[in-house]
mmCIF file of C-alpha atoms and ligand atoms in Angstrom:
data_model
loop_
_atom_site.group_PDB
_atom_site.id
_atom_site.type_symbol
_atom_site.label_atom_id
_atom_site.label_comp_id
_atom_site.label_asym_id
_atom_site.label_seq_id
_atom_site.Cartn_x
_atom_site.Cartn_y
_atom_site.Cartn_z
ATOM 1 C CA MET A 237 6.586 -25.564 -19.124
ATOM 2 C CA ASP A 238 4.860 -28.093 -16.985
ATOM 3 C CA SER A 239 1.284 -28.811 -17.562
ATOM 4 C CA VAL A 240 -1.167 -29.806 -14.672
ATOM 5 C CA GLN A 241 -2.886 -33.117 -16.068
ATOM 6 C CA ALA A 242 -5.940 -34.073 -14.111
ATOM 7 C CA PRO A 243 -8.832 -31.649 -13.848
ATOM 8 C CA SER A 244 -8.426 -29.642 -10.847
ATOM 9 C CA ALA A 245 -10.539 -30.087 -7.884
ATOM 10 C CA ILE A 246 -9.611 -26.752 -6.593
ATOM 11 C CA VAL A 247 -12.375 -23.875 -6.990
ATOM 12 C CA PRO A 248 -11.232 -22.151 -9.836
ATOM 13 C CA THR A 249 -11.064 -18.556 -8.554
ATOM 14 C CA TYR A 250 -7.467 -18.076 -9.727
ATOM 15 C CA ALA A 251 -6.162 -17.799 -13.122
ATOM 16 C CA ARG A 252 -2.946 -19.758 -12.449
ATOM 17 C CA ALA A 253 -0.024 -19.707 -15.060
ATOM 18 C CA ASN A 254 0.972 -23.013 -16.358
ATOM 19 C CA VAL A 255 3.954 -23.759 -14.129
ATOM 20 C CA ALA A 256 4.351 -25.305 -10.730
ATOM 21 C CA PHE A 257 7.527 -25.085 -8.648
ATOM 22 C CA ASP A 258 9.158 -27.717 -6.737
ATOM 23 C CA ARG A 259 11.735 -25.965 -4.616
ATOM 24 C CA GLY A 260 13.387 -22.539 -4.126
ATOM 25 C CA GLU A 261 16.578 -21.022 -2.823
ATOM 26 C CA GLY A 262 16.991 -17.223 -2.420
ATOM 27 C CA CYS A 263 15.585 -15.432 -5.004
ATOM 28 C CA TRP A 264 15.321 -18.372 -7.418
ATOM 29 C CA LEU A 265 12.761 -21.299 -7.985
ATOM 30 C CA VAL A 266 12.858 -24.478 -9.597
ATOM 31 C CA SER A 267 9.974 -25.626 -11.596
ATOM 32 C CA THR A 268 8.551 -29.363 -11.463
ATOM 33 C CA ALA A 269 10.199 -29.473 -14.978
ATOM 34 C CA GLY A 270 13.681 -28.449 -13.412
ATOM 35 C CA GLU A 271 13.913 -24.924 -15.088
ATOM 36 C CA ARG A 272 14.914 -22.204 -12.977
ATOM 37 C CA TYR A 273 13.187 -18.882 -12.450
ATOM 38 C CA LEU A 274 14.144 -15.652 -11.156
ATOM 39 C CA ASP A 275 11.516 -14.687 -8.558
ATOM 40 C CA PHE A 276 10.606 -10.913 -8.361
ATOM 41 C CA GLY A 277 7.406 -11.336 -7.098
ATOM 42 C CA ALA A 278 8.030 -13.116 -3.848
ATOM 43 C CA GLY A 279 4.730 -14.571 -3.671
ATOM 44 C CA ILE A 280 3.186 -11.342 -3.505
ATOM 45 C CA ALA A 281 5.906 -9.829 -1.255
ATOM 46 C CA VAL A 282 5.376 -12.585 1.032
ATOM 47 C CA THR A 283 8.899 -14.334 0.994
ATOM 48 C CA SER A 284 10.664 -11.541 2.290
ATOM 49 C CA VAL A 285 13.660 -13.259 3.139
ATOM 50 C CA GLY A 286 13.769 -15.578 0.070
ATOM 51 C CA HIS A 287 13.221 -19.141 -0.313
ATOM 52 C CA ALA A 288 14.623 -21.483 2.180
ATOM 53 C CA HIS A 289 16.467 -19.034 4.047
ATOM 54 C CA PRO A 290 18.782 -21.565 6.562
ATOM 55 C CA HIS A 291 17.671 -19.439 9.569
ATOM 56 C CA MET A 292 14.061 -19.810 8.639
ATOM 57 C CA VAL A 293 14.272 -23.554 7.819
ATOM 58 C CA GLU A 294 16.175 -24.528 11.130
ATOM 59 C CA THR A 295 13.590 -22.486 13.106
ATOM 60 C CA LEU A 296 10.732 -24.254 11.184
ATOM 61 C CA ILE A 297 12.509 -27.799 12.194
ATOM 62 C CA ARG A 298 13.506 -26.659 15.586
ATOM 63 C CA GLN A 299 10.020 -25.389 16.651
ATOM 64 C CA GLY A 300 8.081 -27.663 14.535
ATOM 65 C CA SER A 301 9.674 -30.914 16.166
ATOM 66 C CA LYS A 302 8.992 -29.071 19.696
ATOM 67 C CA LEU A 303 5.475 -27.575 19.547
ATOM 68 C CA TRP A 304 2.977 -26.153 17.401
ATOM 69 C CA HIS A 305 0.005 -25.063 19.018
ATOM 70 C CA VAL A 306 -1.601 -24.746 22.331
ATOM 71 C CA SER A 307 -4.554 -22.063 21.888
ATOM 72 C CA ASN A 308 -4.728 -18.830 23.345
ATOM 73 C CA LEU A 309 -5.783 -20.238 26.438
ATOM 74 C CA TYR A 310 -2.271 -20.264 27.651
ATOM 75 C CA GLN A 311 1.006 -18.529 27.594
ATOM 76 C CA THR A 312 2.970 -18.507 24.645
ATOM 77 C CA PRO A 313 6.421 -16.996 25.297
ATOM 78 C CA GLU A 314 7.633 -17.058 21.700
ATOM 79 C CA GLY A 315 4.511 -14.608 21.115
ATOM 80 C CA GLU A 316 5.493 -12.541 24.110
ATOM 81 C CA ARG A 317 8.887 -11.821 22.626
ATOM 82 C CA PHE A 318 7.659 -11.239 19.080
ATOM 83 C CA ALA A 319 5.207 -8.694 20.388
ATOM 84 C CA ARG A 320 7.686 -7.063 22.485
ATOM 85 C CA ARG A 321 10.179 -6.829 19.472
ATOM 86 C CA LEU A 322 7.468 -5.564 17.176
ATOM 87 C CA ALA A 323 6.321 -2.975 19.724
ATOM 88 C CA ASP A 324 10.097 -1.965 20.567
ATOM 89 C CA ALA A 325 10.701 -1.537 16.942
ATOM 90 C CA THR A 326 7.839 0.723 16.191
ATOM 91 C CA PHE A 327 5.190 3.243 17.254
ATOM 92 C CA ALA A 328 3.117 0.379 19.108
ATOM 93 C CA ASP A 329 2.771 -0.680 22.400
ATOM 94 C CA LEU A 330 0.625 -3.609 21.882
ATOM 95 C CA VAL A 331 0.011 -6.409 19.360
ATOM 96 C CA PHE A 332 -2.899 -8.653 18.323
ATOM 97 C CA PHE A 333 -1.711 -11.659 16.329
ATOM 98 C CA THR A 334 -3.905 -12.951 13.537
ATOM 99 C CA ASN A 335 -3.291 -15.197 10.335
ATOM 100 C CA SER A 336 -4.106 -12.890 7.244
ATOM 101 C CA GLY A 337 -3.828 -9.587 5.887
ATOM 102 C CA ALA A 338 -7.588 -9.151 5.989
ATOM 103 C CA GLU A 339 -8.056 -10.502 9.525
ATOM 104 C CA ALA A 340 -5.508 -8.107 10.752
ATOM 105 C CA ASN A 341 -7.614 -5.395 8.912
ATOM 106 C CA GLU A 342 -10.814 -6.665 10.653
ATOM 107 C CA ALA A 343 -8.932 -6.792 13.879
ATOM 108 C CA ALA A 344 -8.093 -2.899 13.112
ATOM 109 C CA ILE A 345 -11.413 -1.949 12.323
ATOM 110 C CA LYS A 346 -12.927 -3.736 15.226
ATOM 111 C CA MET A 347 -10.356 -1.916 17.479
ATOM 112 C CA ALA A 348 -11.248 1.246 16.354
ATOM 113 C CA ARG A 349 -14.874 1.042 16.578
ATOM 114 C CA ARG A 350 -14.587 -0.461 19.888
ATOM 115 C CA ARG A 351 -12.195 2.372 21.285
ATOM 116 C CA GLN A 352 -14.898 4.951 20.029
ATOM 117 C CA TRP A 353 -17.491 2.827 21.982
ATOM 118 C CA ILE A 354 -15.745 2.677 25.046
ATOM 119 C CA ASP A 355 -15.272 6.392 24.903
ATOM 120 C CA GLY A 356 -19.080 6.812 24.982
ATOM 121 C CA HIS A 357 -19.312 7.334 21.127
ATOM 122 C CA PRO A 358 -21.209 4.009 19.633
ATOM 123 C CA GLU A 359 -22.328 6.331 16.783
ATOM 124 C CA ARG A 360 -18.804 6.662 15.554
ATOM 125 C CA TYR A 361 -18.569 3.300 13.691
ATOM 126 C CA ARG A 362 -17.718 4.527 9.901
ATOM 127 C CA VAL A 363 -14.447 4.297 8.560
ATOM 128 C CA LEU A 364 -12.716 6.555 5.789
ATOM 129 C CA THR A 365 -10.980 4.616 2.991
ATOM 130 C CA PHE A 366 -9.498 5.696 -0.362
ATOM 131 C CA GLU A 367 -10.179 4.990 -3.974
ATOM 132 C CA GLY A 368 -7.834 2.126 -5.517
ATOM 133 C CA ALA A 369 -7.220 0.802 -1.829
ATOM 134 C CA PHE A 370 -7.034 -3.075 -1.278
ATOM 135 C CA HIS A 371 -7.677 -4.158 2.283
ATOM 136 C CA GLY A 372 -8.525 -7.924 1.602
ATOM 137 C CA ARG A 373 -11.346 -10.252 0.607
ATOM 138 C CA THR A 374 -13.498 -10.692 3.752
ATOM 139 C CA LEU A 375 -17.084 -9.267 3.675
ATOM 140 C CA ALA A 376 -15.930 -6.123 5.732
ATOM 141 C CA THR A 377 -12.505 -5.480 4.095
ATOM 142 C CA ILE A 378 -14.189 -5.742 0.350
ATOM 143 C CA ALA A 379 -16.584 -3.037 1.890
ATOM 144 C CA ALA A 380 -13.459 -1.157 2.995
ATOM 145 C CA GLY A 381 -11.603 -1.549 -0.509
ATOM 146 C CA GLY A 382 -14.936 -0.575 -2.320
ATOM 147 C CA GLN A 383 -14.191 -2.135 -5.616
ATOM 148 C CA LYS A 384 -17.080 -3.075 -7.401
ATOM 149 C CA LYS A 385 -15.503 -6.273 -8.932
ATOM 150 C CA TYR A 386 -14.836 -7.638 -5.470
ATOM 151 C CA LEU A 387 -18.181 -6.449 -4.122
ATOM 152 C CA GLU A 388 -20.385 -8.014 -6.939
ATOM 153 C CA GLY A 389 -22.761 -10.843 -6.053
ATOM 154 C CA PHE A 390 -21.883 -10.960 -2.542
ATOM 155 C CA GLY A 391 -25.081 -9.500 -1.068
ATOM 156 C CA PRO A 392 -25.414 -6.250 0.674
ATOM 157 C CA LYS A 393 -22.251 -4.342 0.938
ATOM 158 C CA VAL A 394 -21.182 -4.173 4.702
ATOM 159 C CA GLU A 395 -22.189 -1.022 6.178
ATOM 160 C CA GLY A 396 -20.036 1.571 7.590
ATOM 161 C CA PHE A 397 -17.273 2.431 4.923
ATOM 162 C CA ASP A 398 -16.947 5.542 2.998
ATOM 163 C CA GLN A 399 -14.576 6.000 -0.011
ATOM 164 C CA ILE A 400 -13.005 9.323 -1.221
ATOM 165 C CA PRO A 401 -10.072 10.044 -3.735
ATOM 166 C CA ALA A 402 -6.588 9.959 -1.985
ATOM 167 C CA GLY A 403 -4.621 13.047 -2.107
ATOM 168 C CA ASP A 404 -7.756 15.528 -1.600
ATOM 169 C CA LEU A 405 -7.430 16.588 2.127
ATOM 170 C CA GLU A 406 -10.678 18.646 1.535
ATOM 171 C CA ALA A 407 -12.392 15.829 0.374
ATOM 172 C CA VAL A 408 -11.461 13.907 3.355
ATOM 173 C CA GLU A 409 -12.325 16.828 5.800
ATOM 174 C CA ALA A 410 -15.737 17.080 4.208
ATOM 175 C CA ALA A 411 -16.381 13.387 4.399
ATOM 176 C CA VAL A 412 -15.635 13.092 8.062
ATOM 177 C CA GLY A 413 -19.023 13.164 9.937
ATOM 178 C CA PRO A 414 -20.695 12.531 13.370
ATOM 179 C CA GLU A 415 -20.445 8.856 12.757
ATOM 180 C CA THR A 416 -16.900 8.663 11.537
ATOM 181 C CA ALA A 417 -14.471 6.420 13.527
ATOM 182 C CA ALA A 418 -11.279 6.143 11.839
ATOM 183 C CA ILE A 419 -9.297 6.363 8.605
ATOM 184 C CA MET A 420 -7.731 3.815 6.903
ATOM 185 C CA ILE A 421 -5.009 3.783 4.124
ATOM 186 C CA GLU A 422 -2.042 1.927 2.670
ATOM 187 C CA PRO A 423 1.001 4.429 2.933
ATOM 188 C CA ILE A 424 1.796 2.953 -0.647
ATOM 189 C CA GLN A 425 -1.236 1.481 -2.298
ATOM 190 C CA GLY A 426 0.005 -2.147 -3.463
ATOM 191 C CA GLU A 427 -2.946 -3.939 -5.341
ATOM 192 C CA GLY A 428 -3.989 -0.536 -6.480
ATOM 193 C CA GLY A 429 -0.827 -0.300 -8.615
ATOM 194 C CA VAL A 430 2.319 0.994 -6.260
ATOM 195 C CA ARG A 431 0.698 4.267 -5.864
ATOM 196 C CA VAL A 432 2.949 6.428 -3.236
ATOM 197 C CA ILE A 433 0.886 8.248 -0.943
ATOM 198 C CA ALA A 434 2.384 11.905 -0.583
ATOM 199 C CA PRO A 435 3.804 12.470 3.266
ATOM 200 C CA ALA A 436 1.998 15.835 3.172
ATOM 201 C CA PHE A 437 -1.338 14.112 2.768
ATOM 202 C CA LEU A 438 -0.237 11.571 5.502
ATOM 203 C CA ARG A 439 0.287 14.443 7.820
ATOM 204 C CA GLY A 440 -2.569 16.098 6.976
ATOM 205 C CA LEU A 441 -4.728 12.912 7.797
ATOM 206 C CA ARG A 442 -2.696 12.642 11.281
ATOM 207 C CA ALA A 443 -3.529 16.302 11.994
ATOM 208 C CA LEU A 444 -7.447 15.737 11.133
ATOM 209 C CA CYS A 445 -7.400 12.490 13.316
ATOM 210 C CA ASP A 446 -6.302 14.270 16.072
ATOM 211 C CA ARG A 447 -8.554 17.277 15.731
ATOM 212 C CA ARG A 448 -11.631 15.101 15.186
ATOM 213 C CA GLY A 449 -10.887 12.378 17.715
ATOM 214 C CA LEU A 450 -10.592 9.663 15.020
ATOM 215 C CA LEU A 451 -8.107 6.859 14.889
ATOM 216 C CA LEU A 452 -5.690 6.611 12.126
ATOM 217 C CA ILE A 453 -5.277 2.976 10.579
ATOM 218 C CA PHE A 454 -2.232 2.301 8.325
ATOM 219 C CA ASP A 455 -2.768 -0.882 6.357
ATOM 220 C CA GLU A 456 0.844 -2.080 5.785
ATOM 221 C CA VAL A 457 0.254 -5.434 5.046
ATOM 222 C CA GLN A 458 2.166 -5.190 1.867
ATOM 223 C CA THR A 459 4.468 -2.173 2.679
ATOM 224 C CA GLY A 460 5.948 -3.559 5.983
ATOM 225 C CA VAL A 461 8.583 -5.540 7.351
ATOM 226 C CA GLY A 462 11.419 -3.830 5.485
ATOM 227 C CA ARG A 463 9.553 -4.034 1.911
ATOM 228 C CA THR A 464 10.363 -0.179 1.227
ATOM 229 C CA GLY A 465 13.626 0.287 2.845
ATOM 230 C CA ARG A 466 12.397 0.777 6.421
ATOM 231 C CA PHE A 467 10.819 -1.577 8.766
ATOM 232 C CA PHE A 468 7.576 0.124 8.130
ATOM 233 C CA ALA A 469 6.547 2.451 5.264
ATOM 234 C CA TYR A 470 5.099 5.167 7.766
ATOM 235 C CA GLU A 471 8.906 5.842 8.798
ATOM 236 C CA HIS A 472 9.229 7.544 5.414
ATOM 237 C CA SER A 473 6.712 10.351 6.291
ATOM 238 C CA GLY A 474 7.458 10.400 10.047
ATOM 239 C CA VAL A 475 3.770 9.847 10.553
ATOM 240 C CA GLN A 476 2.794 7.462 12.983
ATOM 241 C CA PRO A 477 -0.573 5.847 13.032
ATOM 242 C CA ASP A 478 -2.810 4.545 15.976
ATOM 243 C CA ILE A 479 -3.219 1.037 14.524
ATOM 244 C CA LEU A 480 -1.097 -0.666 11.978
ATOM 245 C CA THR A 481 -1.580 -3.903 10.220
ATOM 246 C CA SER A 482 1.299 -6.187 8.903
ATOM 247 C CA ALA A 483 0.971 -9.576 7.089
ATOM 248 C CA LYS A 484 2.751 -10.674 3.880
ATOM 249 C CA GLY A 485 6.324 -10.388 4.624
ATOM 250 C CA LEU A 486 5.755 -11.021 8.541
ATOM 251 C CA GLY A 487 6.143 -14.643 8.160
ATOM 252 C CA GLY A 488 8.564 -15.098 4.986
ATOM 253 C CA GLY A 489 5.916 -17.319 3.832
ATOM 254 C CA PHE A 490 4.342 -18.786 6.807
ATOM 255 C CA PRO A 491 0.912 -17.413 7.167
ATOM 256 C CA MET A 492 0.621 -14.961 9.972
ATOM 257 C CA SER A 493 -0.452 -11.228 10.417
ATOM 258 C CA ALA A 494 -0.329 -8.814 13.006
ATOM 259 C CA CYS A 495 -2.275 -5.748 14.340
ATOM 260 C CA LEU A 496 -0.312 -3.321 16.103
ATOM 261 C CA ALA A 497 -1.486 -0.365 18.254
ATOM 262 C CA THR A 498 -0.815 2.389 20.794
ATOM 263 C CA ALA A 499 -2.036 1.169 24.397
ATOM 264 C CA ASP A 500 -4.573 3.949 23.677
ATOM 265 C CA ALA A 501 -6.185 2.812 20.525
ATOM 266 C CA ALA A 502 -6.542 -0.756 21.926
ATOM 267 C CA ARG A 503 -8.211 0.441 25.157
ATOM 268 C CA GLY A 504 -11.560 -1.062 23.866
ATOM 269 C CA LEU A 505 -9.978 -4.614 23.246
ATOM 270 C CA THR A 506 -10.525 -6.102 26.831
ATOM 271 C CA ALA A 507 -10.701 -9.745 27.925
ATOM 272 C CA GLY A 508 -13.210 -11.809 25.472
ATOM 273 C CA VAL A 509 -14.075 -9.062 23.058
ATOM 274 C CA HIS A 510 -12.084 -10.399 20.126
ATOM 275 C CA GLY A 511 -10.112 -13.576 19.376
ATOM 276 C CA THR A 512 -9.070 -16.139 17.023
ATOM 277 C CA THR A 513 -8.185 -20.023 17.427
ATOM 278 C CA PHE A 514 -4.742 -19.792 15.297
ATOM 279 C CA GLY A 515 -3.431 -16.341 15.900
ATOM 280 C CA GLY A 516 -0.212 -16.235 17.484
ATOM 281 C CA ASN A 517 0.424 -20.056 17.594
ATOM 282 C CA ALA A 518 3.709 -21.142 18.814
ATOM 283 C CA LEU A 519 5.047 -22.373 15.435
ATOM 284 C CA ALA A 520 4.111 -19.012 13.629
ATOM 285 C CA MET A 521 5.675 -17.009 16.669
ATOM 286 C CA ALA A 522 9.018 -18.804 16.636
ATOM 287 C CA ILE A 523 9.031 -18.147 12.644
ATOM 288 C CA GLY A 524 7.988 -14.349 13.087
ATOM 289 C CA ASN A 525 10.687 -13.899 15.214
ATOM 290 C CA ALA A 526 13.374 -15.621 13.036
ATOM 291 C CA THR A 527 11.885 -13.216 10.093
ATOM 292 C CA LEU A 528 12.788 -10.210 12.577
ATOM 293 C CA ASP A 529 16.211 -11.698 13.348
ATOM 294 C CA ILE A 530 16.890 -11.246 9.702
ATOM 295 C CA VAL A 531 15.059 -8.092 8.852
ATOM 296 C CA LEU A 532 16.288 -6.018 12.181
ATOM 297 C CA ALA A 533 19.816 -7.451 11.865
ATOM 298 C CA PRO A 534 22.142 -4.357 11.727
ATOM 299 C CA GLY A 535 22.417 -2.924 7.988
ATOM 300 C CA PHE A 536 19.638 -5.229 6.670
ATOM 301 C CA LEU A 537 17.009 -2.501 6.073
ATOM 302 C CA ASP A 538 19.765 -0.074 4.693
ATOM 303 C CA ARG A 539 20.834 -2.549 2.211
ATOM 304 C CA VAL A 540 17.540 -2.908 1.022
ATOM 305 C CA ALA A 541 17.181 0.885 0.606
ATOM 306 C CA GLY A 542 19.954 0.878 -1.518
ATOM 307 C CA LEU A 543 19.410 -2.097 -3.613
ATOM 308 C CA GLY A 544 15.792 -0.289 -4.176
ATOM 309 C CA LEU A 545 17.707 2.593 -5.405
ATOM 310 C CA LEU A 546 19.698 0.695 -7.669
ATOM 311 C CA LEU A 547 16.718 -1.480 -8.860
ATOM 312 C CA ARG A 548 14.726 1.956 -9.643
ATOM 313 C CA GLN A 549 17.839 3.276 -11.585
ATOM 314 C CA ARG A 550 18.354 0.197 -13.766
ATOM 315 C CA LEU A 551 14.174 0.403 -14.400
ATOM 316 C CA ALA A 552 14.335 3.892 -15.360
ATOM 317 C CA GLU A 553 17.312 3.026 -18.110
ATOM 318 C CA LEU A 554 14.855 0.342 -19.151
ATOM 319 C CA LYS A 555 11.998 2.630 -19.407
ATOM 320 C CA ASP A 556 14.278 4.916 -21.653
ATOM 321 C CA ARG A 557 15.111 1.911 -23.705
ATOM 322 C CA HIS A 558 11.360 0.901 -24.168
ATOM 323 C CA PRO A 559 9.490 4.023 -23.938
ATOM 324 C CA GLY A 560 6.366 2.075 -26.175
ATOM 325 C CA ILE A 561 6.290 -0.538 -23.254
ATOM 326 C CA VAL A 562 7.291 1.012 -19.951
ATOM 327 C CA ASP A 563 5.514 4.698 -19.079
ATOM 328 C CA GLU A 564 6.693 5.163 -15.444
ATOM 329 C CA VAL A 565 8.694 3.604 -12.805
ATOM 330 C CA ARG A 566 7.514 4.285 -9.055
ATOM 331 C CA GLY A 567 7.850 2.981 -5.634
ATOM 332 C CA GLU A 568 9.847 2.767 -2.727
ATOM 333 C CA GLY A 569 12.678 0.569 -1.649
ATOM 334 C CA LEU A 570 12.084 -2.887 -3.238
ATOM 335 C CA MET A 571 8.447 -2.282 -3.628
ATOM 336 C CA VAL A 572 8.512 -1.039 -7.369
ATOM 337 C CA GLY A 573 5.730 -0.607 -9.934
ATOM 338 C CA LEU A 574 6.197 -0.121 -13.603
ATOM 339 C CA LYS A 575 3.305 1.653 -15.130
ATOM 340 C CA LEU A 576 2.945 0.140 -18.641
ATOM 341 C CA HIS A 577 1.469 1.052 -22.304
ATOM 342 C CA VAL A 578 0.499 -2.840 -22.809
ATOM 343 C CA PRO A 579 -1.651 -4.919 -20.113
ATOM 344 C CA PRO A 580 0.085 -5.922 -17.051
ATOM 345 C CA GLY A 581 -1.216 -9.403 -17.420
ATOM 346 C CA ASP A 582 0.404 -9.609 -21.233
ATOM 347 C CA PHE A 583 3.796 -8.141 -19.338
ATOM 348 C CA ALA A 584 3.950 -10.661 -16.694
ATOM 349 C CA ALA A 585 3.247 -13.688 -19.277
ATOM 350 C CA ALA A 586 6.168 -12.100 -21.461
ATOM 351 C CA ALA A 587 8.150 -11.777 -18.409
ATOM 352 C CA LEU A 588 7.383 -15.588 -17.454
ATOM 353 C CA ALA A 589 8.568 -16.420 -20.665
ATOM 354 C CA GLN A 590 11.834 -15.189 -19.747
ATOM 355 C CA LYS A 591 11.827 -17.072 -16.711
ATOM 356 C CA LEU A 592 11.010 -14.206 -14.495
ATOM 357 C CA LEU A 593 8.133 -13.898 -11.998
ATOM 358 C CA VAL A 594 6.547 -10.496 -11.683
ATOM 359 C CA ILE A 595 3.052 -9.532 -10.436
ATOM 360 C CA PRO A 596 0.388 -7.407 -12.138
ATOM 361 C CA ALA A 597 -1.725 -4.618 -10.212
ATOM 362 C CA GLY A 598 -4.276 -2.354 -10.869
ATOM 363 C CA ASP A 599 -3.615 0.941 -12.684
ATOM 364 C CA ASN A 600 -1.825 -0.781 -15.406
ATOM 365 C CA VAL A 601 1.298 -1.459 -13.435
ATOM 366 C CA VAL A 602 3.322 -4.636 -12.959
ATOM 367 C CA ARG A 603 5.071 -4.825 -9.517
ATOM 368 C CA ILE A 604 8.673 -5.611 -9.156
ATOM 369 C CA ILE A 605 9.100 -7.136 -5.529
ATOM 370 C CA PRO A 606 11.784 -9.422 -5.163
ATOM 371 C CA PRO A 607 13.003 -11.125 -1.978
ATOM 372 C CA LEU A 608 14.692 -8.474 0.274
ATOM 373 C CA VAL A 609 17.627 -10.599 0.225
ATOM 374 C CA VAL A 610 18.098 -10.047 -3.395
ATOM 375 C CA ASN A 611 21.597 -9.029 -4.586
ATOM 376 C CA GLU A 612 23.175 -6.780 -7.130
ATOM 377 C CA GLU A 613 23.701 -9.576 -9.809
ATOM 378 C CA GLU A 614 20.300 -10.895 -9.337
ATOM 379 C CA ILE A 615 18.870 -7.327 -9.898
ATOM 380 C CA ALA A 616 21.136 -6.883 -13.261
ATOM 381 C CA GLU A 617 19.861 -10.516 -14.332
ATOM 382 C CA GLY A 618 16.223 -9.579 -13.597
ATOM 383 C CA VAL A 619 16.478 -6.018 -15.642
ATOM 384 C CA ARG A 620 17.910 -7.949 -18.375
ATOM 385 C CA ARG A 621 14.963 -10.354 -18.566
ATOM 386 C CA LEU A 622 12.527 -7.518 -18.190
ATOM 387 C CA GLY A 623 14.335 -5.978 -21.237
ATOM 388 C CA ALA A 624 13.946 -9.216 -23.020
ATOM 389 C CA ALA A 625 10.134 -9.300 -22.328
ATOM 390 C CA CYS A 626 9.807 -5.607 -23.256
ATOM 391 C CA ALA A 627 11.739 -6.604 -26.736
ATOM 392 C CA ALA A 628 9.284 -9.425 -27.285
ATOM 393 C CA LEU A 629 6.177 -7.391 -26.839
ATOM 394 C CA GLU A 630 7.768 -4.433 -29.163
ATOM 395 C CA ARG A 631 7.800 -7.585 -31.951
ATOM 396 C CA ARG A 632 4.256 -8.689 -31.719
ATOM 397 C CA PRO A 633 1.789 -7.039 -33.751
ATOM 398 C CA ALA A 634 0.419 -3.861 -32.433
ATOM 399 C CA VAL A 635 -2.378 -4.007 -29.876
ATOM 400 C CA ALA A 636 -4.415 -1.593 -28.402
ATOM 401 C CA VAL A 637 -2.938 0.262 -25.602
ATOM 402 C CA GLU A 638 -4.852 1.531 -22.629
HETATM 403 C C1 PLP B 282 -2.599 -8.410 0.441
HETATM 404 C C2 PLP B 282 -3.263 -7.586 1.075
HETATM 405 C C3 PLP B 282 -4.370 -7.608 2.031
HETATM 406 C C4 PLP B 282 -4.908 -8.646 2.267
HETATM 407 O O1 PLP B 282 -4.229 -9.857 2.790
HETATM 408 P P1 PLP B 282 -4.604 -11.629 2.596
HETATM 409 O O2 PLP B 282 -3.581 -12.080 3.600
HETATM 410 O O3 PLP B 282 -4.809 -11.779 1.509
HETATM 411 O O4 PLP B 282 -5.879 -11.409 3.488
HETATM 412 C C5 PLP B 282 -4.821 -6.553 2.868
HETATM 413 N N1 PLP B 282 -4.171 -5.119 2.520
HETATM 414 C C6 PLP B 282 -2.961 -5.125 1.716
HETATM 415 C C7 PLP B 282 -2.627 -3.576 1.717
HETATM 416 C C8 PLP B 282 -2.508 -6.075 0.867
HETATM 417 O O5 PLP B 282 -1.735 -5.886 0.200
#
């Protein structure tokens, strides 16, 4: 494996593995030492169409040699087209473009509060969120996520977020008060450990929001753009949100995000009340359109759904072969979690030793989230490497489990 030489000048907030990558193609990465790795992490569900997809590269070069950025003071036809396509493919009427998942969630929260305000309910500003949630690392989104490890040492928690257990409709009902503006939830918790929220619970939230005049926000930063075998995960439940955020897979690796909404939910965001310098620039918008060219092509999402089924079948067999390591297989489409009997960090390290990238998550889960362009042979190869990682973990001296 490669080693990074000089002391790093980067703030040490990340525990990085000792490997660097030089290039990629599809589901494969080549390290700076020239070794090939199978990428079943997709840069945390970001490289949705794989590395160096020819259409993405062609778009980057074409748009990059023409125009990158003019600001939101002027028209951006690529952005108009991208927004129209997102709206046409979803529940949404309108789109606000941002640059990261957290920023899209900030837009969603502001949009919901402002809608309540413009309707004469300035007292309604609180947002209900769920235990195990992850909504980003800005000051407001760490308050929304509610996790102590992300809040600690950063001063007073931003006011206005109430957290309750997922799955308990009565607890949600009881937590809604005169100050509640919105409910925000990931249809499948990603960082929380690929925890699929029951469709019946989402339906219950929808009904509750309708009854109490609240806005329903789906954080699909991780689940969106085909990851679960549908364009957005809400389609599995049939429950439509008022506001939805998308980021990770949206630009295939180019940083961009979007906050989608019904016209009614977005009513409060009038000229001048919200903005971003970078959001929706010409380069990002061209690349976003290129992602949609691929993901919304006929048959693409059905293929993802089919491969997801295959992957989960193979992983169920893996669990049967290694019951001391794998406890449970869960997820939807190509967003799969293995609940483990060993620490997920150890498992990811064992997989890395087999030249396979996977991503640890909460709840003792490791995420298997390959690029959506993965094929059957790569799934078989990835599962073979996961088996080798399990075998290596079984051979090591016993450690405390969970
Ligand atoms: C990754 C993630 C975020 C945060 O996205 P950033 O781009 O890191 O700000 C928010 N919500 C969910 C569900 C995520 O998975």
